[in-house]
CSV table of C-alpha atoms in Angstrom, one decimal:
chain,number,residue,atom,x,y,z
A,1,MET,CA,-59.5,3.0,92.9
A,2,ILE,CA,-62.4,1.1,94.3
A,3,SER,CA,-61.8,1.1,98.0
A,4,PHE,CA,-62.3,-2.0,100.1
A,5,LEU,CA,-64.6,-0.1,102.4
A,6,ASP,CA,-65.4,3.6,102.0
A,7,LEU,CA,-66.2,4.5,105.6
A,8,LYS,CA,-66.5,8.2,104.8
A,9,ALA,CA,-69.3,7.5,102.2
A,10,LEU,CA,-70.9,5.0,104.5
A,11,ASN,CA,-71.0,7.3,107.5
A,12,HIS,CA,-72.3,10.2,105.4
A,13,THR,CA,-75.5,8.2,104.8
A,14,PHE,CA,-76.3,8.6,108.5
A,15,GLU,CA,-76.1,12.3,108.4
A,16,PRO,CA,-77.4,14.6,109.9
A,17,GLU,CA,-78.2,12.1,112.7
A,18,LEU,CA,-74.6,11.3,113.5
A,19,THR,CA,-73.5,14.9,113.9
A,20,GLU,CA,-76.6,15.6,115.9
A,21,SER,CA,-75.9,12.6,118.2
A,22,VAL,CA,-72.4,13.8,118.9
A,23,LYS,CA,-73.6,17.4,119.6
A,24,ARG,CA,-76.2,16.0,122.0
A,25,VAL,CA,-73.4,14.4,124.0
A,26,ILE,CA,-71.2,17.4,124.0
A,27,ASP,CA,-74.0,19.7,125.1
A,28,SER,CA,-75.0,17.3,127.9
A,29,GLY,CA,-71.7,17.8,129.7
A,30,TRP,CA,-71.6,14.1,130.7
A,31,TYR,CA,-69.1,11.9,128.8
A,32,LEU,CA,-68.8,8.5,130.6
A,33,LEU,CA,-71.3,6.1,132.0
A,34,GLY,CA,-74.3,8.3,131.2
A,35,ARG,CA,-77.6,8.2,129.5
A,36,GLU,CA,-76.3,7.4,126.0
A,37,VAL,CA,-74.5,4.3,127.2
A,38,GLU,CA,-77.5,3.1,129.3
A,39,ALA,CA,-79.8,3.7,126.3
A,40,PHE,CA,-77.6,1.8,123.9
A,41,GLU,CA,-77.1,-1.1,126.3
A,42,ASN,CA,-80.9,-1.4,126.6
A,43,GLU,CA,-81.5,-1.1,122.9
A,44,TYR,CA,-78.8,-3.5,121.9
A,45,ALA,CA,-79.8,-6.1,124.5
A,46,LYS,CA,-83.4,-5.9,123.1
A,47,TYR,CA,-82.1,-6.2,119.5
A,48,ILE,CA,-79.9,-9.2,120.3
A,49,GLY,CA,-82.6,-10.8,122.5
A,50,VAL,CA,-80.9,-11.0,125.9
A,51,LYS,CA,-81.4,-9.5,129.4
A,52,HIS,CA,-78.1,-7.8,129.7
A,53,CYS,CA,-75.7,-5.7,127.5
A,54,ILE,CA,-72.6,-4.2,129.1
A,55,GLY,CA,-70.7,-1.6,127.0
A,56,VAL,CA,-66.9,-1.9,127.1
A,57,ALA,CA,-63.9,-0.4,125.3
A,58,ASN,CA,-63.5,-2.9,122.5
A,59,GLY,CA,-64.2,-6.4,121.3
A,60,LEU,CA,-61.0,-7.9,122.8
A,61,ASP,CA,-61.9,-6.6,126.2
A,62,ALA,CA,-65.4,-8.0,125.9
A,63,LEU,CA,-64.0,-11.6,125.6
A,64,ARG,CA,-61.3,-10.9,128.2
A,65,LEU,CA,-63.9,-9.7,130.7
A,66,ILE,CA,-66.2,-12.7,130.1
A,67,LEU,CA,-63.4,-15.2,130.9
A,68,ARG,CA,-62.1,-13.1,133.8
A,69,ALA,CA,-65.6,-13.0,135.2
A,70,TYR,CA,-65.9,-16.7,135.1
A,71,ILE,CA,-62.6,-17.0,137.0
A,72,GLU,CA,-63.8,-14.5,139.6
A,73,MET,CA,-67.0,-16.5,139.9
A,74,GLY,CA,-65.0,-19.7,140.5
A,75,GLU,CA,-66.2,-21.3,137.2
A,76,MET,CA,-62.7,-21.4,135.7
A,77,LYS,CA,-59.2,-21.3,137.0
A,78,GLU,CA,-55.7,-20.8,135.6
A,79,GLY,CA,-54.7,-23.7,133.3
A,80,ASP,CA,-58.2,-24.6,132.3
A,81,GLU,CA,-58.8,-25.3,128.6
A,82,ILE,CA,-60.9,-23.3,126.2
A,83,ILE,CA,-61.7,-24.8,122.8
A,84,VAL,CA,-61.4,-22.3,120.0
A,85,PRO,CA,-61.2,-22.3,116.2
A,86,ALA,CA,-57.6,-22.4,114.9
A,87,ASN,CA,-58.3,-19.9,112.1
A,88,THR,CA,-59.8,-17.1,114.1
A,89,TYR,CA,-58.4,-13.5,114.3
A,90,ILE,CA,-55.8,-13.5,117.1
A,91,ALA,CA,-57.9,-11.4,119.5
A,92,THR,CA,-60.0,-14.5,120.3
A,93,ILE,CA,-56.8,-16.3,121.3
A,94,LEU,CA,-55.4,-13.3,123.2
A,95,ALA,CA,-58.5,-13.2,125.4
A,96,ILE,CA,-57.8,-16.8,126.5
A,97,THR,CA,-54.1,-16.5,127.2
A,98,ASP,CA,-54.4,-13.1,128.9
A,99,ASN,CA,-56.5,-14.9,131.5
A,100,ARG,CA,-53.8,-17.7,131.8
A,101,LEU,CA,-56.2,-20.2,130.3
A,102,LYS,CA,-55.1,-22.6,127.6
A,103,PRO,CA,-56.4,-22.3,124.1
A,104,VAL,CA,-57.1,-25.7,122.4
A,105,LEU,CA,-57.1,-25.1,118.6
A,106,VAL,CA,-59.7,-26.9,116.4
A,107,GLU,CA,-59.6,-26.9,112.7
A,108,PRO,CA,-62.3,-25.2,110.7
A,109,ASP,CA,-64.8,-26.7,108.2
A,110,ILE,CA,-63.2,-25.9,104.8
A,111,LYS,CA,-66.6,-25.0,103.4
A,112,THR,CA,-67.8,-22.5,106.0
A,113,TYR,CA,-64.5,-21.4,107.6
A,114,ASN,CA,-66.1,-21.8,111.0
A,115,ILE,CA,-65.1,-24.3,113.6
A,116,ASN,CA,-65.7,-27.8,112.5
A,117,PRO,CA,-68.3,-29.0,115.1
A,118,TYR,CA,-67.4,-32.7,114.5
A,119,LEU,CA,-63.8,-32.2,115.6
A,120,ILE,CA,-64.6,-30.6,119.0
A,121,GLU,CA,-65.5,-33.6,121.1
A,122,GLU,CA,-62.1,-35.4,120.5
A,123,LYS,CA,-60.4,-32.3,122.0
A,124,ILE,CA,-62.3,-32.4,125.3
A,125,THR,CA,-60.4,-33.3,128.5
A,126,ASP,CA,-61.1,-33.1,132.2
A,127,ARG,CA,-59.6,-29.5,132.1
A,128,THR,CA,-62.0,-28.3,129.4
A,129,ARG,CA,-64.3,-25.5,130.7
A,130,GLY,CA,-65.6,-23.8,127.6
A,131,VAL,CA,-66.0,-23.5,123.9
A,132,ILE,CA,-65.6,-20.2,122.0
A,133,ILE,CA,-67.3,-20.2,118.6
A,134,VAL,CA,-66.4,-17.4,116.2
A,135,HIS,CA,-69.1,-16.3,113.7
A,136,LEU,CA,-66.3,-15.7,111.2
A,137,TYR,CA,-66.8,-13.3,108.3
A,138,GLY,CA,-70.4,-12.8,109.4
A,139,LYS,CA,-71.6,-16.4,109.1
A,140,ASN,CA,-73.3,-18.2,112.0
A,141,ALA,CA,-71.0,-20.8,113.5
A,142,MET,CA,-73.6,-22.4,115.8
A,143,HIS,CA,-74.6,-26.0,115.0
A,144,PRO,CA,-76.7,-28.7,116.7
A,145,GLU,CA,-73.5,-30.8,117.3
A,146,ILE,CA,-72.1,-27.9,119.4
A,147,GLU,CA,-75.3,-27.6,121.3
A,148,ARG,CA,-75.1,-31.4,122.1
A,149,ILE,CA,-71.5,-31.2,123.2
A,150,VAL,CA,-71.7,-28.2,125.5
A,151,GLU,CA,-74.8,-29.8,127.2
A,152,LYS,CA,-73.2,-33.2,127.5
A,153,TYR,CA,-70.0,-31.9,129.0
A,154,HIS,CA,-71.5,-28.9,130.9
A,155,LEU,CA,-69.2,-26.4,129.1
A,156,LYS,CA,-69.6,-22.7,128.9
A,157,LEU,CA,-70.5,-21.6,125.4
A,158,ILE,CA,-69.0,-18.2,124.5
A,159,GLU,CA,-69.7,-16.4,121.2
A,160,ASP,CA,-67.2,-14.2,119.5
A,161,ASN,CA,-69.8,-12.1,117.7
A,162,ALA,CA,-67.4,-9.4,116.5
A,163,GLN,CA,-68.2,-9.9,112.8
A,164,ALA,CA,-71.8,-11.0,112.9
A,165,HIS,CA,-74.1,-8.3,114.3
A,166,GLY,CA,-77.7,-9.1,113.3
A,167,CYS,CA,-77.0,-12.7,112.2
A,168,TYR,CA,-79.5,-15.5,113.0
A,169,TYR,CA,-79.3,-19.1,114.1
A,170,GLY,CA,-82.8,-20.4,113.6
A,171,MET,CA,-85.1,-17.8,115.2
A,172,LYS,CA,-82.4,-16.4,117.6
A,173,ARG,CA,-79.7,-13.9,116.9
A,174,THR,CA,-76.1,-14.7,117.4
A,175,GLY,CA,-74.9,-13.1,120.6
A,176,SER,CA,-77.8,-14.7,122.4
A,177,LEU,CA,-77.1,-18.4,121.7
A,178,GLY,CA,-74.6,-19.2,124.5
A,179,ASP,CA,-73.8,-18.2,128.0
A,180,ALA,CA,-72.2,-14.9,127.0
A,181,ALA,CA,-71.0,-13.2,123.8
A,182,GLY,CA,-68.4,-10.6,123.0
A,183,HIS,CA,-69.1,-7.9,120.4
A,184,SER,CA,-66.8,-5.5,118.6
A,185,PHE,CA,-67.9,-2.2,117.1
A,186,TYR,CA,-64.7,-1.3,115.4
A,187,PRO,CA,-65.4,1.2,112.6
A,188,GLY,CA,-65.3,-1.3,109.8
A,189,LYS,CA,-67.8,-3.7,111.4
A,190,ASN,CA,-71.4,-4.1,110.3
A,191,LEU,CA,-72.3,-2.0,113.3
A,192,GLY,CA,-69.4,0.3,113.6
A,193,ALA,CA,-68.5,3.1,115.9
A,194,LEU,CA,-66.2,6.0,115.1
A,195,GLY,CA,-63.5,4.5,117.2
A,196,ASP,CA,-63.0,1.5,119.4
A,197,ALA,CA,-66.0,0.1,121.2
A,198,GLY,CA,-67.4,-3.2,122.3
A,199,ALA,CA,-70.0,-5.0,124.4
A,200,VAL,CA,-70.8,-8.1,126.3
A,201,THR,CA,-74.3,-9.7,126.1
A,202,THR,CA,-75.6,-12.4,128.4
A,203,ASN,CA,-78.8,-13.7,130.2
A,204,ASN,CA,-76.8,-14.5,133.3
A,205,ASP,CA,-77.4,-11.9,136.0
A,206,GLN,CA,-74.3,-12.7,138.1
A,207,LEU,CA,-72.0,-12.7,135.0
A,208,ALA,CA,-73.4,-9.3,133.9
A,209,GLU,CA,-72.8,-7.8,137.3
A,210,VAL,CA,-69.2,-9.1,137.5
A,211,VAL,CA,-68.3,-8.1,134.0
A,212,SER,CA,-69.7,-4.6,134.6
A,213,THR,CA,-67.8,-4.3,137.9
A,214,LEU,CA,-64.5,-5.6,136.4
A,215,ALA,CA,-64.8,-3.2,133.5
A,216,ASN,CA,-65.0,-0.3,135.9
A,217,TYR,CA,-61.7,-0.9,137.8
A,218,GLY,CA,-63.4,-3.7,139.7
A,219,SER,CA,-65.6,-1.2,141.4
A,220,LYS,CA,-69.3,-1.0,142.0
A,221,LYS,CA,-69.1,1.9,144.4
A,222,LYS,CA,-66.6,4.7,143.7
A,223,TYR,CA,-63.2,4.2,145.4
A,224,GLU,CA,-64.3,0.7,146.7
A,225,ASN,CA,-62.7,-2.1,144.6
A,226,ILE,CA,-64.0,-5.6,144.8
A,227,TYR,CA,-61.8,-7.0,142.1
A,228,GLN,CA,-58.5,-6.1,140.5
A,229,GLY,CA,-60.3,-4.8,137.5
A,230,LEU,CA,-59.8,-3.0,134.2
A,231,ASN,CA,-60.7,0.4,132.8
A,232,SER,CA,-62.8,-0.7,129.9
A,233,ARG,CA,-65.8,1.5,129.3
A,234,LEU,CA,-67.9,2.4,126.3
A,235,ASP,CA,-67.9,6.2,126.1
A,236,GLU,CA,-71.0,8.4,125.6
A,237,ILE,CA,-70.1,9.6,122.1
A,238,GLN,CA,-69.6,6.1,120.7
A,239,ALA,CA,-72.8,4.9,122.4
A,240,ALA,CA,-74.7,7.8,120.8
A,241,ILE,CA,-73.3,7.0,117.4
A,242,LEU,CA,-74.1,3.3,117.7
A,243,ARG,CA,-77.7,4.1,118.7
A,244,VAL,CA,-78.1,5.9,115.3
A,245,LYS,CA,-76.5,3.1,113.3
A,246,LEU,CA,-78.4,0.3,115.2
A,247,LYS,CA,-81.7,1.5,113.8
A,248,ARG,CA,-80.6,0.7,110.3
A,249,LEU,CA,-78.5,-2.4,110.9
A,250,ASP,CA,-81.0,-4.9,109.5
A,251,VAL,CA,-81.5,-2.8,106.3
A,252,ASP,CA,-77.8,-2.5,105.8
A,253,ASN,CA,-77.2,-6.2,106.4
A,254,GLN,CA,-79.8,-7.0,103.7
A,255,LYS,CA,-77.9,-4.7,101.3
A,256,ARG,CA,-74.8,-6.7,102.0
A,257,ARG,CA,-76.7,-10.0,101.2
A,258,GLU,CA,-77.7,-8.5,97.9
A,259,VAL,CA,-74.2,-7.5,97.0
A,260,ALA,CA,-73.0,-11.0,98.0
A,261,GLN,CA,-75.7,-12.6,95.8
A,262,ASN,CA,-74.5,-10.4,92.9
A,263,TYR,CA,-71.0,-11.7,93.3
A,264,ILE,CA,-72.1,-15.3,93.6
A,265,ASN,CA,-74.3,-15.1,90.5
A,266,ASN,CA,-71.7,-13.5,88.3
A,267,ILE,CA,-68.2,-14.6,89.3
A,268,LYS,CA,-67.5,-17.4,86.9
A,269,ASN,CA,-63.7,-17.8,87.1
A,270,PRO,CA,-63.2,-21.6,87.5
A,271,ASP,CA,-60.2,-21.2,89.8
A,272,ILE,CA,-62.2,-19.1,92.3
A,273,VAL,CA,-63.7,-20.8,95.3
A,274,LEU,CA,-66.8,-18.8,96.3
A,275,PRO,CA,-68.2,-18.6,99.8
A,276,TYR,CA,-70.5,-21.5,100.8
A,277,ILE,CA,-74.1,-20.5,101.2
A,278,ASN,CA,-77.2,-22.3,102.3
A,279,GLU,CA,-79.2,-23.5,99.2
A,280,GLY,CA,-77.6,-21.0,96.9
A,281,HIS,CA,-79.6,-17.9,98.1
A,282,ALA,CA,-77.3,-15.4,99.9
A,283,GLU,CA,-80.0,-12.7,99.7
A,284,LYS,CA,-82.5,-14.9,101.6
A,285,ASP,CA,-80.0,-16.4,104.1
A,286,LEU,CA,-80.4,-14.7,107.5
A,287,SER,CA,-77.6,-16.9,109.0
A,288,HIS,CA,-75.0,-14.7,107.2
A,289,VAL,CA,-74.6,-10.9,107.4
A,290,TRP,CA,-71.6,-10.8,105.0
A,291,HIS,CA,-69.2,-8.7,107.1
A,292,LEU,CA,-66.7,-10.0,104.6
A,293,PHE,CA,-67.0,-11.6,101.1
A,294,VAL,CA,-64.1,-14.1,101.1
A,295,ILE,CA,-63.0,-16.0,98.1
A,296,ARG,CA,-60.2,-18.5,97.7
A,297,HIS,CA,-57.6,-18.8,94.9
A,298,PRO,CA,-54.5,-21.1,94.7
A,299,LYS,CA,-52.5,-18.1,93.6
A,300,ARG,CA,-54.1,-15.5,96.0
A,301,ASP,CA,-51.2,-13.1,96.0
A,302,ASP,CA,-51.0,-13.0,92.2
A,303,LEU,CA,-54.8,-12.3,92.1
A,304,GLN,CA,-54.5,-9.6,94.7
A,305,ASN,CA,-51.7,-7.9,92.8
A,306,TYR,CA,-53.6,-8.1,89.6
A,307,LEU,CA,-56.7,-6.6,91.1
A,308,THR,CA,-54.7,-3.8,92.7
A,309,ASN,CA,-53.2,-2.9,89.3
A,310,LYS,CA,-56.8,-2.8,88.0
A,311,GLY,CA,-57.7,-0.3,90.7
A,312,ILE,CA,-59.5,-2.7,93.0
A,313,GLN,CA,-58.5,-2.7,96.7
A,314,THR,CA,-58.7,-6.1,98.4
A,315,LEU,CA,-57.7,-7.3,101.9
A,316,ILE,CA,-56.6,-10.6,103.4
A,317,HIS,CA,-58.4,-11.9,106.5
A,318,TYR,CA,-56.0,-13.2,107.7
A,319,PRO,CA,-52.5,-13.8,106.1
A,320,ILE,CA,-50.9,-15.5,109.2
A,321,PRO,CA,-52.8,-17.9,111.4
A,322,PRO,CA,-52.4,-17.6,115.2
A,323,HIS,CA,-50.2,-20.8,115.5
A,324,LYS,CA,-47.7,-19.2,113.1
A,325,GLN,CA,-47.5,-15.9,114.9
A,326,HIS,CA,-44.3,-15.0,116.8
A,327,ALA,CA,-46.5,-14.3,119.8
A,328,TYR,CA,-47.3,-18.0,120.0
A,329,GLU,CA,-44.0,-19.4,118.7
A,330,GLU,CA,-44.4,-22.4,120.9
A,331,TRP,CA,-47.2,-23.6,118.6
A,332,GLY,CA,-45.0,-23.3,115.5
A,333,LYS,CA,-44.8,-27.1,115.0
A,334,PHE,CA,-48.6,-27.6,115.1
A,335,SER,CA,-50.0,-29.3,112.0
A,336,LEU,CA,-53.1,-27.5,111.0
A,337,PRO,CA,-53.3,-28.0,107.3
A,338,ILE,CA,-56.9,-26.8,106.7
A,339,THR,CA,-56.2,-23.6,108.7
A,340,GLU,CA,-53.0,-23.0,106.8
A,341,LYS,CA,-54.7,-23.6,103.4
A,342,ILE,CA,-57.4,-21.1,104.3
A,343,HIS,CA,-54.9,-18.4,105.4
A,344,ASN,CA,-52.8,-19.0,102.2
A,345,GLU,CA,-55.7,-18.7,99.8
A,346,VAL,CA,-58.3,-16.3,101.1
A,347,LEU,CA,-59.0,-12.9,99.7
A,348,SER,CA,-61.7,-10.4,100.7
A,349,LEU,CA,-63.5,-8.4,98.0
A,350,PRO,CA,-65.0,-5.0,98.5
A,351,LEU,CA,-68.5,-5.3,100.0
A,352,SER,CA,-70.5,-2.6,101.9
A,353,PRO,CA,-74.0,-1.1,101.8
A,354,VAL,CA,-72.6,1.8,99.7
A,355,ILE,CA,-70.8,-0.1,96.9
A,356,ASN,CA,-72.7,0.5,93.7
A,357,GLU,CA,-73.7,-1.8,90.7
A,358,GLU,CA,-71.1,-0.3,88.4
A,359,GLU,CA,-68.3,-1.0,90.9
A,360,ILE,CA,-69.5,-4.6,91.4
A,361,HIS,CA,-69.7,-5.2,87.7
A,362,PHE,CA,-66.2,-4.0,87.2
A,363,ILE,CA,-64.8,-6.2,90.0
A,364,VAL,CA,-66.6,-9.2,88.6
A,365,LYS,CA,-65.4,-8.5,85.1
A,366,LYS,CA,-61.7,-8.3,86.2
A,367,ILE,CA,-61.9,-11.4,88.3
A,368,ASN,CA,-63.4,-13.4,85.5
A,369,GLU,CA,-60.6,-12.2,83.2
A,370,PHE,CA,-57.9,-13.3,85.6
A,371,SER,CA,-56.2,-16.6,84.7
A,372,LEU,CA,-53.4,-18.7,86.3
A,373,ARG,CA,-51.3,-18.2,83.1
């Protein structure tokens, strides 16, 4: 079986540094809010190109804390609206509703799967306070039209950078484009920990301080609580692991681009919709880090079953859109045909820095042999 993502093999390529980093933490006797977290925050902030990085427990908390900080700062209040892509992973939506803000769903561009920038302005009301863009599947979602809109209406621009570590928009990395960004270091991400982990990046000094305080029980000084905060902290072991992996992130992202180019060059099945790329050169396009290689097929489930039977593991990102989830059953009557088409047809193929040429060739061969019958 060709696994979708062989994390064991991938992590083995970082040895012995990973084991040494964990031992360093164990031997230090300090396991929370110590030198490793501080060092990773500094290194990741420099990598992204921002003043501040605050390590937190996971990517969902990163987004929750950004919005919560804006509420504490008086920039937002309960009932305010946040524009968000309709086809995102549900965590983006959860961060909004958890803060008693209102998600306003916008359809994606069918080519890029990212929010359609030309559908945002019509959704703006006098209650709109921000736009969350999601760099879905590793592809930059920022666009000149979004820049124009957030400036015109004085909106907060928040990035969900959970899937796009190292991605570029022009000369800047995603995670540095807006007012703040949330990052996830879930093990399967391009920059993955060995457990849950996340971060907030921003150039706003006040926001950074409020997020940091909120994440530590709302406390800056022990046993003194300014806010009704959370316990959401990046631990020393995960920070040490991330420091090892960050050094090689750009190299590994380039390997992902090369795998993507191989797929694009060789998948010739006429019923397959390949990912959209700029000017046909995935390996040269820094605006995509290929967290996922997502194809579409009108009979996606049949294709997935066929590939499974051939020994190829694939995944669906994501089978049920947020507006069709039981958690948001009040949205069940929404008409979002592009979002629904995407969720009904997408299939993610194996892609990682450790997948080999023989495996790629086999996957391509089997996809090209599949027919609608």
